[in-house]
Coordinates of C-alpha atoms and ligand atoms in Angstrom, one line a residue:
X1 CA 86.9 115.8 -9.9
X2 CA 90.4 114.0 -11.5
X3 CA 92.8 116.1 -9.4
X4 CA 93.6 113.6 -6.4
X5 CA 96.4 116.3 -4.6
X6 CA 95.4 118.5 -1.7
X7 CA 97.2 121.4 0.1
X8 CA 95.3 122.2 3.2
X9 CA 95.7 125.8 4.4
X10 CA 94.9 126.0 7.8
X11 CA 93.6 129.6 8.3
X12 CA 94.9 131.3 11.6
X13 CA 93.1 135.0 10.4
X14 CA 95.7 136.2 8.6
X15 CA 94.7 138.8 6.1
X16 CA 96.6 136.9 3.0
X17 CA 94.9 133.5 3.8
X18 CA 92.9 133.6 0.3
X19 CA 95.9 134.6 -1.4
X20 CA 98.0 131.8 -0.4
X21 CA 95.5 129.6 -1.6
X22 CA 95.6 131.0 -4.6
X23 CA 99.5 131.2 -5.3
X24 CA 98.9 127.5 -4.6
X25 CA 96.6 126.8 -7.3
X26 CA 98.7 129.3 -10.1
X27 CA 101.3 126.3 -9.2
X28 CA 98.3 123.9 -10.6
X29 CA 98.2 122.1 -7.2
X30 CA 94.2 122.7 -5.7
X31 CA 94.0 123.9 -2.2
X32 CA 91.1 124.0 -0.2
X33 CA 91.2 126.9 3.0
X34 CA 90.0 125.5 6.3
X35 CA 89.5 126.6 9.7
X36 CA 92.7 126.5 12.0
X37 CA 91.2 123.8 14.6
X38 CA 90.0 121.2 11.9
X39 CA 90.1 117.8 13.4
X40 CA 92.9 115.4 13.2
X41 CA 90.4 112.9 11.9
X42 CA 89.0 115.5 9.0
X43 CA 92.6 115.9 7.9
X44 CA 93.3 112.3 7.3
X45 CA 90.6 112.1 5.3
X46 CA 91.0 114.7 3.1
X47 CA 94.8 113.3 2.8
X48 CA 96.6 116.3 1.9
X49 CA 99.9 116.0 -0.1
X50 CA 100.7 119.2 2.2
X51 CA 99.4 121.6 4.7
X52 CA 100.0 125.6 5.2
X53 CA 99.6 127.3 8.2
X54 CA 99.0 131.1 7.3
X55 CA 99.6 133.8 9.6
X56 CA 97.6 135.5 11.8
X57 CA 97.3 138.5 14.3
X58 CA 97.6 136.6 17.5
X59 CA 100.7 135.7 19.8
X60 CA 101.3 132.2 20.7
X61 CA 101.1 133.8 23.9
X62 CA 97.6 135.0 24.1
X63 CA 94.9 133.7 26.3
X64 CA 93.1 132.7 23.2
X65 CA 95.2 132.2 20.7
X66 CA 94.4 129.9 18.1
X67 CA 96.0 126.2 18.2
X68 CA 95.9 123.3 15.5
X69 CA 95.1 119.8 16.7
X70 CA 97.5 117.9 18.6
X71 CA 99.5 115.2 16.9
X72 CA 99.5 117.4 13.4
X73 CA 103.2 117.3 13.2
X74 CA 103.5 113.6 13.8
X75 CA 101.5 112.7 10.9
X76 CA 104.2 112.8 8.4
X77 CA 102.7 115.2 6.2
X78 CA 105.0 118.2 5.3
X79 CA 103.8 121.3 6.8
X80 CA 104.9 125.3 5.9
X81 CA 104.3 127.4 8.8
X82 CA 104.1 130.9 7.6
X83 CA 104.2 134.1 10.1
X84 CA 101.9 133.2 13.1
X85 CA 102.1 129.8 11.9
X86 CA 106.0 129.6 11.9
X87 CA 105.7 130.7 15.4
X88 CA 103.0 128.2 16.6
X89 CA 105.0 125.0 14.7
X90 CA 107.8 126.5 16.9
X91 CA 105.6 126.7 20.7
X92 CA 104.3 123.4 20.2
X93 CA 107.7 121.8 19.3
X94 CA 109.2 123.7 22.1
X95 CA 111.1 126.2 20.7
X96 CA 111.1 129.7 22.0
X97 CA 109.3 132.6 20.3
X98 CA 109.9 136.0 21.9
X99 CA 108.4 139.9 21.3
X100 CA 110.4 141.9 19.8
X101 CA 110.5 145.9 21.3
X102 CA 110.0 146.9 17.6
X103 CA 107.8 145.5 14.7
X104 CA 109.6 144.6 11.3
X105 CA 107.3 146.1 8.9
X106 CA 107.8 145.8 4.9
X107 CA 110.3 144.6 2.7
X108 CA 113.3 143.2 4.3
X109 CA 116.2 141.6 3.1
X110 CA 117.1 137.9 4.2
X111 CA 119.5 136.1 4.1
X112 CA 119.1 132.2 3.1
X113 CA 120.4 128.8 3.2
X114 CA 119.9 128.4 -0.9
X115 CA 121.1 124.7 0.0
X116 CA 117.4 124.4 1.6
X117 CA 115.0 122.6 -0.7
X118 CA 112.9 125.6 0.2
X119 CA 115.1 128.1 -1.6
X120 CA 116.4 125.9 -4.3
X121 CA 117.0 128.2 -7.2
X122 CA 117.5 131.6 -5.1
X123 CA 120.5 133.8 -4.4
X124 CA 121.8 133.7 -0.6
X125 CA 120.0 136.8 -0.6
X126 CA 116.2 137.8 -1.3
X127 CA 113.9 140.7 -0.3
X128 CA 110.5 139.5 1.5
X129 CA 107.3 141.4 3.1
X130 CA 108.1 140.8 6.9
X131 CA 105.5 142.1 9.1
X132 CA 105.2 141.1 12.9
X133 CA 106.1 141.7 16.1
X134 CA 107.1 138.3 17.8
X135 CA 109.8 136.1 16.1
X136 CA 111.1 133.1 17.0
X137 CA 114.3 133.4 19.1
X138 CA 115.1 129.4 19.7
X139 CA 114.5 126.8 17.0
X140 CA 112.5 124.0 18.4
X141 CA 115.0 120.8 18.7
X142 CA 115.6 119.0 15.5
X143 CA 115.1 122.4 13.2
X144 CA 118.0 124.2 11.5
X145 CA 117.9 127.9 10.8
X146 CA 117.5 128.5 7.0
X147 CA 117.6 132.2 7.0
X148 CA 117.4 135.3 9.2
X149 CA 117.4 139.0 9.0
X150 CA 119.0 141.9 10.6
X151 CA 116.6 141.8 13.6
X152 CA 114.9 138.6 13.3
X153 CA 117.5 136.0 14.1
X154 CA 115.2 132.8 12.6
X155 CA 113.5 134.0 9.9
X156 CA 113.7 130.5 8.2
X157 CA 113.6 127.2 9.8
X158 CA 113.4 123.3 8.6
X159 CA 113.3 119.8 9.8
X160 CA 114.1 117.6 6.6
X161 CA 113.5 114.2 8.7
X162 CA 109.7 115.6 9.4
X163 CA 109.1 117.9 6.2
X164 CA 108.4 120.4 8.6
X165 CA 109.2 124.1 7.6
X166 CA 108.6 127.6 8.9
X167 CA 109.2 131.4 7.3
X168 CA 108.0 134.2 9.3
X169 CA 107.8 136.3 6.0
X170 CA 104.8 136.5 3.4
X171 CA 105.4 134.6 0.2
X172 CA 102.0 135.2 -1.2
X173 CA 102.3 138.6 -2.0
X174 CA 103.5 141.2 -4.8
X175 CA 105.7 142.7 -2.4
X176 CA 108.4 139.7 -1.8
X177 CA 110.5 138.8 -4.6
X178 CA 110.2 135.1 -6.1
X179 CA 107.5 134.5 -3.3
X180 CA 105.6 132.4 -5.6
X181 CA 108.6 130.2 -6.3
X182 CA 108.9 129.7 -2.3
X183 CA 105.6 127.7 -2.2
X184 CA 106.5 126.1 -5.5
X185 CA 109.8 124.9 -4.1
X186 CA 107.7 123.5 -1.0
X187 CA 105.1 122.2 -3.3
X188 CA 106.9 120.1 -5.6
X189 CA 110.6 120.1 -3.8
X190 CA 108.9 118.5 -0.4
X191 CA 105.2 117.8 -0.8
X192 CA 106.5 116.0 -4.1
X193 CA 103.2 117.4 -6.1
X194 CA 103.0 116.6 -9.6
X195 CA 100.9 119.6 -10.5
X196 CA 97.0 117.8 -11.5
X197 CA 94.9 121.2 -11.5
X198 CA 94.5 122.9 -14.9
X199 CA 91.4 124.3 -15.6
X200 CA 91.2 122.6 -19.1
X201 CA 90.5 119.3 -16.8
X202 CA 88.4 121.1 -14.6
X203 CA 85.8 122.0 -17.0
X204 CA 86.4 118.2 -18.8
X205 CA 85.5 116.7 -15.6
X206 CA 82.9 119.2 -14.6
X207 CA 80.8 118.9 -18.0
X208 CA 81.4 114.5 -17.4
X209 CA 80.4 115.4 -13.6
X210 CA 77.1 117.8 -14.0
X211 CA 75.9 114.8 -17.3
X212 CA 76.0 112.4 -14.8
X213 CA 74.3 113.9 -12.2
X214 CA 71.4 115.9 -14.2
X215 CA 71.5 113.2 -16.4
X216 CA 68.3 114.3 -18.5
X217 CA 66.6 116.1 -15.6
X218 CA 65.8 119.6 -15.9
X219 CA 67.6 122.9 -14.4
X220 CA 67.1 126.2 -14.4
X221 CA 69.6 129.4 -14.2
X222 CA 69.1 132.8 -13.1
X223 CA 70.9 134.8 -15.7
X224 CA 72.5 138.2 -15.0
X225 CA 75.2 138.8 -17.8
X226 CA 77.7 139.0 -15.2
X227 CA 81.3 136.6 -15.3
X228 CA 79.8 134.0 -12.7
X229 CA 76.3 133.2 -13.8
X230 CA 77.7 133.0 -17.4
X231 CA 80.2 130.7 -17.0
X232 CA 77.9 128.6 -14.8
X233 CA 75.3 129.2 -17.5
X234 CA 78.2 127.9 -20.1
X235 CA 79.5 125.1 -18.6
X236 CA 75.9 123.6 -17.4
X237 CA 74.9 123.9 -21.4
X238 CA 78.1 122.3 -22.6
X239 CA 76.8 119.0 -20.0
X240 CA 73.3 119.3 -20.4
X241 CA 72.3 121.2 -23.3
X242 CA 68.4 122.3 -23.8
X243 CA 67.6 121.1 -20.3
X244 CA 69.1 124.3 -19.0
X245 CA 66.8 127.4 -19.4
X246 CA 67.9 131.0 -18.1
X247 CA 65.7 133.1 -17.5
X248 CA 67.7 136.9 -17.6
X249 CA 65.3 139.1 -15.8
X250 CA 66.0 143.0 -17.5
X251 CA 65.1 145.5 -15.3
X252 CA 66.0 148.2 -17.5
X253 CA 68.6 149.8 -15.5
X254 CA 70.9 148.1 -17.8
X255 CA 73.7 150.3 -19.6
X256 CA 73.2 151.0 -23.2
X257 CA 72.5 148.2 -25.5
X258 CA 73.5 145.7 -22.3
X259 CA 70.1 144.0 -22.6
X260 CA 70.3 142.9 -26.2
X261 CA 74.1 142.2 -25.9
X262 CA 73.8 139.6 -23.6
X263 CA 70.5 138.3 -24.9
X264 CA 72.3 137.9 -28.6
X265 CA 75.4 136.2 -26.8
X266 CA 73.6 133.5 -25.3
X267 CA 71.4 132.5 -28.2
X268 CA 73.5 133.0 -31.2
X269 CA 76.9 132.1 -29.7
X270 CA 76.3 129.2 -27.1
X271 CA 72.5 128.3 -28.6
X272 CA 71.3 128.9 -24.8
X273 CA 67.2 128.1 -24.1
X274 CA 66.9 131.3 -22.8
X275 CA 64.0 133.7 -21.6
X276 CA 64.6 137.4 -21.3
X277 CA 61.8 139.2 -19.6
X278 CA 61.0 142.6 -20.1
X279 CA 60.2 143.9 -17.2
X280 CA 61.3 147.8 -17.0
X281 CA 58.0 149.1 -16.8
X282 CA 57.3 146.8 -13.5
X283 CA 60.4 148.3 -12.0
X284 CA 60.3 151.8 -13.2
X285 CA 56.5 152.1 -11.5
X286 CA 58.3 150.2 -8.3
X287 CA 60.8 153.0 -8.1
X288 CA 58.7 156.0 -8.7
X289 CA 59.5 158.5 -6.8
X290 CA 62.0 156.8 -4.4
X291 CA 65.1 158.3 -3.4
X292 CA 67.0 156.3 -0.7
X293 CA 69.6 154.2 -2.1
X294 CA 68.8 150.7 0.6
X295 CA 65.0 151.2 -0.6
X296 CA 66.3 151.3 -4.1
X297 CA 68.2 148.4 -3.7
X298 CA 65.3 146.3 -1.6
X299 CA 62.6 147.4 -4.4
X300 CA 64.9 146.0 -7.0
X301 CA 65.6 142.7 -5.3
X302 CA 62.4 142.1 -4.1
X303 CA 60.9 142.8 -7.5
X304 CA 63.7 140.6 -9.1
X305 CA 62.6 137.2 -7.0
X306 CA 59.0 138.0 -7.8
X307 CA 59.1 138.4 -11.6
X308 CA 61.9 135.2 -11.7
X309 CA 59.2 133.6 -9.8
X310 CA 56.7 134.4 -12.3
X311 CA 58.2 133.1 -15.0
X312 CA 59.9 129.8 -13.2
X313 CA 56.2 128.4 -12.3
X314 CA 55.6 128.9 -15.8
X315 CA 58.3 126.2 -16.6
X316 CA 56.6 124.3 -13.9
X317 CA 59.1 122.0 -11.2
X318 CA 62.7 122.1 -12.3
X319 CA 65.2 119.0 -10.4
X320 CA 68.2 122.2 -10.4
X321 CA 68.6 125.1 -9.8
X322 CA 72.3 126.5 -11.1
X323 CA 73.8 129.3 -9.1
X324 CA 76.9 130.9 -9.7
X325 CA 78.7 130.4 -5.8
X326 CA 82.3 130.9 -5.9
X327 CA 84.9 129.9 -3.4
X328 CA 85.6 133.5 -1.8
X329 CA 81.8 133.2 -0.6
X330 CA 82.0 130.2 0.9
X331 CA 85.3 130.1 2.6
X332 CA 84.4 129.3 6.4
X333 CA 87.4 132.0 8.1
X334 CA 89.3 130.1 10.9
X335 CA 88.3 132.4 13.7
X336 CA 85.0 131.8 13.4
X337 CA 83.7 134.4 11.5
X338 CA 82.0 133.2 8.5
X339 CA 83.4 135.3 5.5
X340 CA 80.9 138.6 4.6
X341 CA 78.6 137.6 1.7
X342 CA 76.9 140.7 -0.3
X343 CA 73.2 140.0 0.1
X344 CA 72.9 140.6 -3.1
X345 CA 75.8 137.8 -4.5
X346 CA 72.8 135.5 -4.4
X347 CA 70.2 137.5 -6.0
X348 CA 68.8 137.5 -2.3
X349 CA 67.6 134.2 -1.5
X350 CA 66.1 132.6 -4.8
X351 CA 66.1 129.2 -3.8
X352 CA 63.0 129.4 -1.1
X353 CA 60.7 130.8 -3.6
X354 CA 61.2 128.4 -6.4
X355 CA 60.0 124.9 -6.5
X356 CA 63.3 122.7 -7.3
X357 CA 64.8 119.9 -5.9
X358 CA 68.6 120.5 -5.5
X359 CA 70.8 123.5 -5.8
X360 CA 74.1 123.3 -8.4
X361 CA 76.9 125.3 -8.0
X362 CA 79.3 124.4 -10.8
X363 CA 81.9 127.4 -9.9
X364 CA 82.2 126.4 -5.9
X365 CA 85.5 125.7 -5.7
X366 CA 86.4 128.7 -7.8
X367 CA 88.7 132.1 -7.0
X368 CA 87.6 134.7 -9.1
X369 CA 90.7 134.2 -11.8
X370 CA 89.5 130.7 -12.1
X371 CA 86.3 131.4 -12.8
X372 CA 87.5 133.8 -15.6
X373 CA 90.1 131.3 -16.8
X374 CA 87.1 129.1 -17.1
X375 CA 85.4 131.3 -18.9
X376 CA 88.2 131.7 -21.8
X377 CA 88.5 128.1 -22.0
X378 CA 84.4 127.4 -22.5
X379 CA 85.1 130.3 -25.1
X380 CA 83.0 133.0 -23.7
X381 CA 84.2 135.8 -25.8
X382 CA 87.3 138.0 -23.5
X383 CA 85.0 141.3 -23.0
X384 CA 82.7 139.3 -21.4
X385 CA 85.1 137.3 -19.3
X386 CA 86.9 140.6 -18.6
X387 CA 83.6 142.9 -17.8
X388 CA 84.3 145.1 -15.0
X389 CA 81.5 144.3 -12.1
X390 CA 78.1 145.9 -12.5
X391 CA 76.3 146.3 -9.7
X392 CA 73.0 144.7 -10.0
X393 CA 70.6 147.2 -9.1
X394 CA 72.2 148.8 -11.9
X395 CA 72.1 152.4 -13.1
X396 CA 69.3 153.1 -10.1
X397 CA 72.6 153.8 -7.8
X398 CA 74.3 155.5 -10.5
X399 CA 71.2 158.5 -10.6
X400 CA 70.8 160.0 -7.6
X401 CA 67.6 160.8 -6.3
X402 CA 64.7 159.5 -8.6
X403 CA 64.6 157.5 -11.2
X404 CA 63.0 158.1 -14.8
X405 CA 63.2 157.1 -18.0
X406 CA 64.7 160.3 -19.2
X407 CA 67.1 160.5 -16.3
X408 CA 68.1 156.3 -17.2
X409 CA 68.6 157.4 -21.2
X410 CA 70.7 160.6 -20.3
X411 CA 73.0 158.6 -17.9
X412 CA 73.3 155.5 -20.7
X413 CA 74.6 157.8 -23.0
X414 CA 77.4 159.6 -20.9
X415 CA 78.1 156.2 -19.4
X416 CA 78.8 154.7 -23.0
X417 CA 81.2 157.5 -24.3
X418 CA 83.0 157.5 -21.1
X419 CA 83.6 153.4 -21.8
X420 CA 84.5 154.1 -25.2
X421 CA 87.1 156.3 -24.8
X422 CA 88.7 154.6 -21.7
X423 CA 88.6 151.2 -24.0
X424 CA 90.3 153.5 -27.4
X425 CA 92.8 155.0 -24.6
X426 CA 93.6 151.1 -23.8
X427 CA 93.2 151.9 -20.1
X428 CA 90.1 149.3 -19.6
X429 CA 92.9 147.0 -18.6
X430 CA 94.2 149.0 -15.5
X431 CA 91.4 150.7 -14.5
X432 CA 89.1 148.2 -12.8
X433 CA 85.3 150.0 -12.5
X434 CA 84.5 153.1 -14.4
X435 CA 81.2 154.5 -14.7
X436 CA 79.5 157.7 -15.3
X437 CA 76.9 158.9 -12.4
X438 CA 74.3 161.5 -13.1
X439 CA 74.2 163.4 -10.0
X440 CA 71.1 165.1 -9.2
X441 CA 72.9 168.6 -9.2
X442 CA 71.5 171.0 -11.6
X443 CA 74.1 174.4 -12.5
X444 CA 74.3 177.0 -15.0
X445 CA 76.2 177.0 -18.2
X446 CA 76.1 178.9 -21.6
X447 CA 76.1 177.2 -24.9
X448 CA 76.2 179.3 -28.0
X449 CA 74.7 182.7 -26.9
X450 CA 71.9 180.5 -24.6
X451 CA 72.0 180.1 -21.2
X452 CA 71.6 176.4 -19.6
X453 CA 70.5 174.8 -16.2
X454 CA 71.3 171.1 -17.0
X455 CA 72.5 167.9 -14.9
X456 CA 75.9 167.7 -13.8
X457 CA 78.0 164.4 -14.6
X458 CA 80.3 162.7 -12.3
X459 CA 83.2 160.1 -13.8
X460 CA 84.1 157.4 -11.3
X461 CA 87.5 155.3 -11.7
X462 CA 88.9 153.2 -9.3
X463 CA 91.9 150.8 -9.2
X464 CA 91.2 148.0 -7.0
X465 CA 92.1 144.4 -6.6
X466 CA 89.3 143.5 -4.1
X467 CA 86.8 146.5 -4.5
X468 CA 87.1 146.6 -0.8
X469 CA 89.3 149.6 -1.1
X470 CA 90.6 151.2 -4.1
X471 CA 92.4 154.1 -5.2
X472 CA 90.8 157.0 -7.9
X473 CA 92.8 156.6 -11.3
X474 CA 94.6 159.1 -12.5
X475 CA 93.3 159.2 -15.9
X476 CA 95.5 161.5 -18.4
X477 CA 94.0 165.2 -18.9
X478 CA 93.8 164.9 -22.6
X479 CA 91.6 161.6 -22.3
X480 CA 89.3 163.2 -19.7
X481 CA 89.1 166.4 -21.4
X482 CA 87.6 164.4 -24.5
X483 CA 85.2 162.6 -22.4
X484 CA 83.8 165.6 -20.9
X485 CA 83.9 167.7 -24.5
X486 CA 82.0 164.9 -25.9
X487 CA 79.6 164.4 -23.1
X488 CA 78.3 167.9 -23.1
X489 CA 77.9 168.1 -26.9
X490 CA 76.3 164.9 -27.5
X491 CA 74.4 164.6 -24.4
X492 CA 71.0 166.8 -24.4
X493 CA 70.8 168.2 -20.7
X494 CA 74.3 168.0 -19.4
X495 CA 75.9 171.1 -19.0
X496 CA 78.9 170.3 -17.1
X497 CA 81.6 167.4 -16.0
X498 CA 83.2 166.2 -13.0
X499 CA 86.0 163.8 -12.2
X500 CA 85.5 161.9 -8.5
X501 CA 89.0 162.4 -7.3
X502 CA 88.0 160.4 -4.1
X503 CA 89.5 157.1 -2.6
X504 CA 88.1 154.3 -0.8
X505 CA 88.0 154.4 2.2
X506 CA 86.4 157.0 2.9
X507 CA 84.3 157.1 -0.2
X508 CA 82.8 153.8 -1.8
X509 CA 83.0 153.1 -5.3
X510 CA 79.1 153.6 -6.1
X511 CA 78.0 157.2 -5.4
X512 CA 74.7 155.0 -3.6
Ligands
LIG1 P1 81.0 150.1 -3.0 O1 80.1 151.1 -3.6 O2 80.4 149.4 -1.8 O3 81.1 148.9 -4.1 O4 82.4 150.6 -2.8 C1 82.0 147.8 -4.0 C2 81.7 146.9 -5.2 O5 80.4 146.3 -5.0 C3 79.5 146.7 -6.1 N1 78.2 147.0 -5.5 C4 77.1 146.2 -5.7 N2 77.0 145.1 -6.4 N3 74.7 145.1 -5.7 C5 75.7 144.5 -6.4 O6 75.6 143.5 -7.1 C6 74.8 146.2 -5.0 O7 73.8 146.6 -4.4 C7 76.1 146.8 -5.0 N4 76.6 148.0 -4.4 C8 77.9 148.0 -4.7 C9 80.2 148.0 -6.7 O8 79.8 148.1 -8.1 C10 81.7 147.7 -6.5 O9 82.1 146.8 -7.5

């Protein structure tokens, strides 16, 4: 890759760690996230322009609480303590850190040196997210105090001679004002960055990177029609043209028209080699009569590997196999934990049951954003770059209970008027999963003079950022009441409508 400047953000378990790394890279300089003890060694060799220490819920204090290596500050590389970090830069410098009787929780005002390079551009005065406990109560020798608050007397600290800098607030999030422009200002003010990572170079140098190494050797894609196998899928054709084939498995639990969709984008728009196998009526027979929502899930995934199998010993031994990794699952956290990955993220283990020689995973080094900016820029039309996620056992945990045909056709119709009305209301943009579920509640109803005993609907629609909690929308009255008139008159064997007014926590997103 061209871009030759590093930030290193040393990861002390704070719960904005990804986030910083990403305000880093919206100010086109790449970071990479690492664990909090990496060696001394390790860092010289990755020669950062930079290094961040996030925060963190330990005290310097604590038995166990997590150090960097010793002789970090004397390398002469600038360093931006942050929370936690701000106090540990202070500890090991001998400064004195302190615990406050009260925790400063939210947005508080500071007051800054604007003189700092840190602050260049700001007004002596600027609202920030504090939120901790201990605070530093003596700058370590050779630091000057760049800012404080009403009840945290160093809430700023630098030492221009050593580039060394400390904030006990949060730039990386919504909540401070001009936070961004804080790790700009230590970016490009005091790491001197010139700014090398745009993602129109990224996919230059990847397509020149992935030629080289596949050269005119073969490799093979699992296709899904979600964001990250497609711009995998994209970017590996753009290097290596026919040598790619995807195989997109449909299992039939697609929404409506899905299936075709995506098989029509790849081959008429990006002149993809790719094999779609039909394979609903292997699933359908797999799920027969199954009602728990894990078996569900194993059947499909299990059934998934076996029919991609099928069809990759048909191609015979590929040298690659493309997968569509991103950076958020491979992100080792600094305590130790390895970050969750979804069992399913990787279509549950692939690689051991097909014969190829190496895996390729184009995306890596990718946030989320990046992969969609990637997307745009390989010209993957915006609906698909913007798809809200799909889970990928599909519509089998959006119908509870069984699963039939009929059951699969009813819910693919609700499903699609509910998305067509969200998108003519213009609220796909804010509302980031919406979904019909057909619930396996049967009630009565009257239509005409007749009497009914039909399925009951459910509308899901959450607002989320990272899916791990979310908040129900609050979708206007009028465009709800339109859903649910249309659903019930053009869908045979619904009856009646509900909106899931639930949050998560305690409810998840998908009903299963
Ligand atoms: P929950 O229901 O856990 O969903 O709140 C969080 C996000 O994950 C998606 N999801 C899945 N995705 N296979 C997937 O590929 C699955 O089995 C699965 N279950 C949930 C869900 O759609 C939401 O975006």
């Amino acid at each position: 890759m061209k871009n030759n400047e590093l930030i290193l953000i040393l990861d002390f378990g704070g719960q904005y760690n990804q986030l910083i790394a990403r305000r880093v890279r919206e100010c086109n300089v790449y970071s990479e996230v690492v664990p909090f003890d990496i060696s001394l060694e390790k860092i010289k060799e990755k020669n950062p322009k930079g290094i961040i220490f996030t925060g963190g819920p330990a005290s310097v204090y604590g038995e166990d609480s997590p150090k960097c290596a010793d002789g970090i500050f004397e390398l002469g590389i600038p360093i931006l303590g942050i929370c936690y970090g701000m106090q540990l830069m202070t500890h090991v410098l001998g400064g004195t850190v302190q615990k406050a009787q009260t925790r400063e929780y939210g947005s508080t005002q500071v007051e800054i040196e604007n003189t700092s390079s840190l602050f260049q551009g700001f007004e002596n005065k600027n609202n920030f997210l504090m939120s901790h406990t201990d605070f530093v109560s003596k700058v370590p020798d050779g630091f000057k105090t760049i800012g404080k608050t009403l009840h945290c007397p160093n809430a700023a600290m630098e030492n221009t001679k050593k580039r060394l800098y400390g904030i006990q607030f949060h730039p990386e999030v919504n909540l401070s004002e001009n936070g961004t422009k804080v790790i700009h200002n230590f970016l490009y003010n005091i790491c001197k960055c010139s700014g090398d990572w745009q993602i129109s170079s990224f996919v230059e140098d990847s397509i020149k990177t992935l030629k080289e190494k596949i050269g005119n050797k073969k490799a093979l894609c699992a296709l899904s029609g979600g964001v990250d196998s497609s711009v995998a899928a994209v970017l590996l054709s753009k290097a290596i043209g026919k040598n790619l084939t995807c195989i997109f498995v449909d299992h039939g639990l697609l929404r409506k028209n899905e299936g075709d969709e995506v098989e029509q984008n790849y081959k008429n728009q990006f002149d993809i080699n790719l094999i779609r196998v039909n394979a609903k009526n292997r699933f359908l027979s797999k799920l027969s009569g199954v009602t728990d929502p894990e078996k569900k899930r194993k059947i499909i995934g299990e059934e998934f590997i076996r029919v991609f199998e099928e069809e990759a010993k048909k191609i015979g031994t590929v040298d690659f196999l493309v997968q569509g990794t991103i950076y958020p699952d491979v992100i080792e956290s600094g305590l130790g934990k390895s970050s969750v990955i979804k069992s399913h993220h990787n279509v549950g283990g692939l690689p051991d049951y097909v014969d190829f020689k190496e895996i390729v995973e184009p995306l890596r080094n990718l946030f989320k954003d990046e992969v969609r900016k990637t997307g745009l820029e390989l010209e993957i039309p915006e609906n698909l770059v913007y798809r809200q996620p799909f889970p990928g056992p599909g519509l089998a945990i959006r119908i509870i209970g069984d699963i039939t045909e009929d059951k699969l056709n009813i819910l693919r119709d609700a499903d699609s008027i509910f998305r067509e009305e969200i998108f003519k209301a213009g609220l796909h943009k804010s509302i980031n999963q919406y979904f019909a579920v057909l619930t396996n509640l049967k009630s009565v109803g009257v239509m005409g003079d007749e009497r009914t005993y039909d399925y009951t609907i459910a509308l899901r629609a959450v607002e989320t950022t990272d899916f791990m909690t979310g908040v129900w929308s609050k979708i206007p009255y009028e465009v709800l009441e339109k859903v649910s008139s249309r659903i019930v008159n053009e869908v045979k064997f619904v009856n009646r409508v509900v909106y899931d007014i639930t949050s998560k926590p305690p409810a998840t997103i998908e009903w299963e």
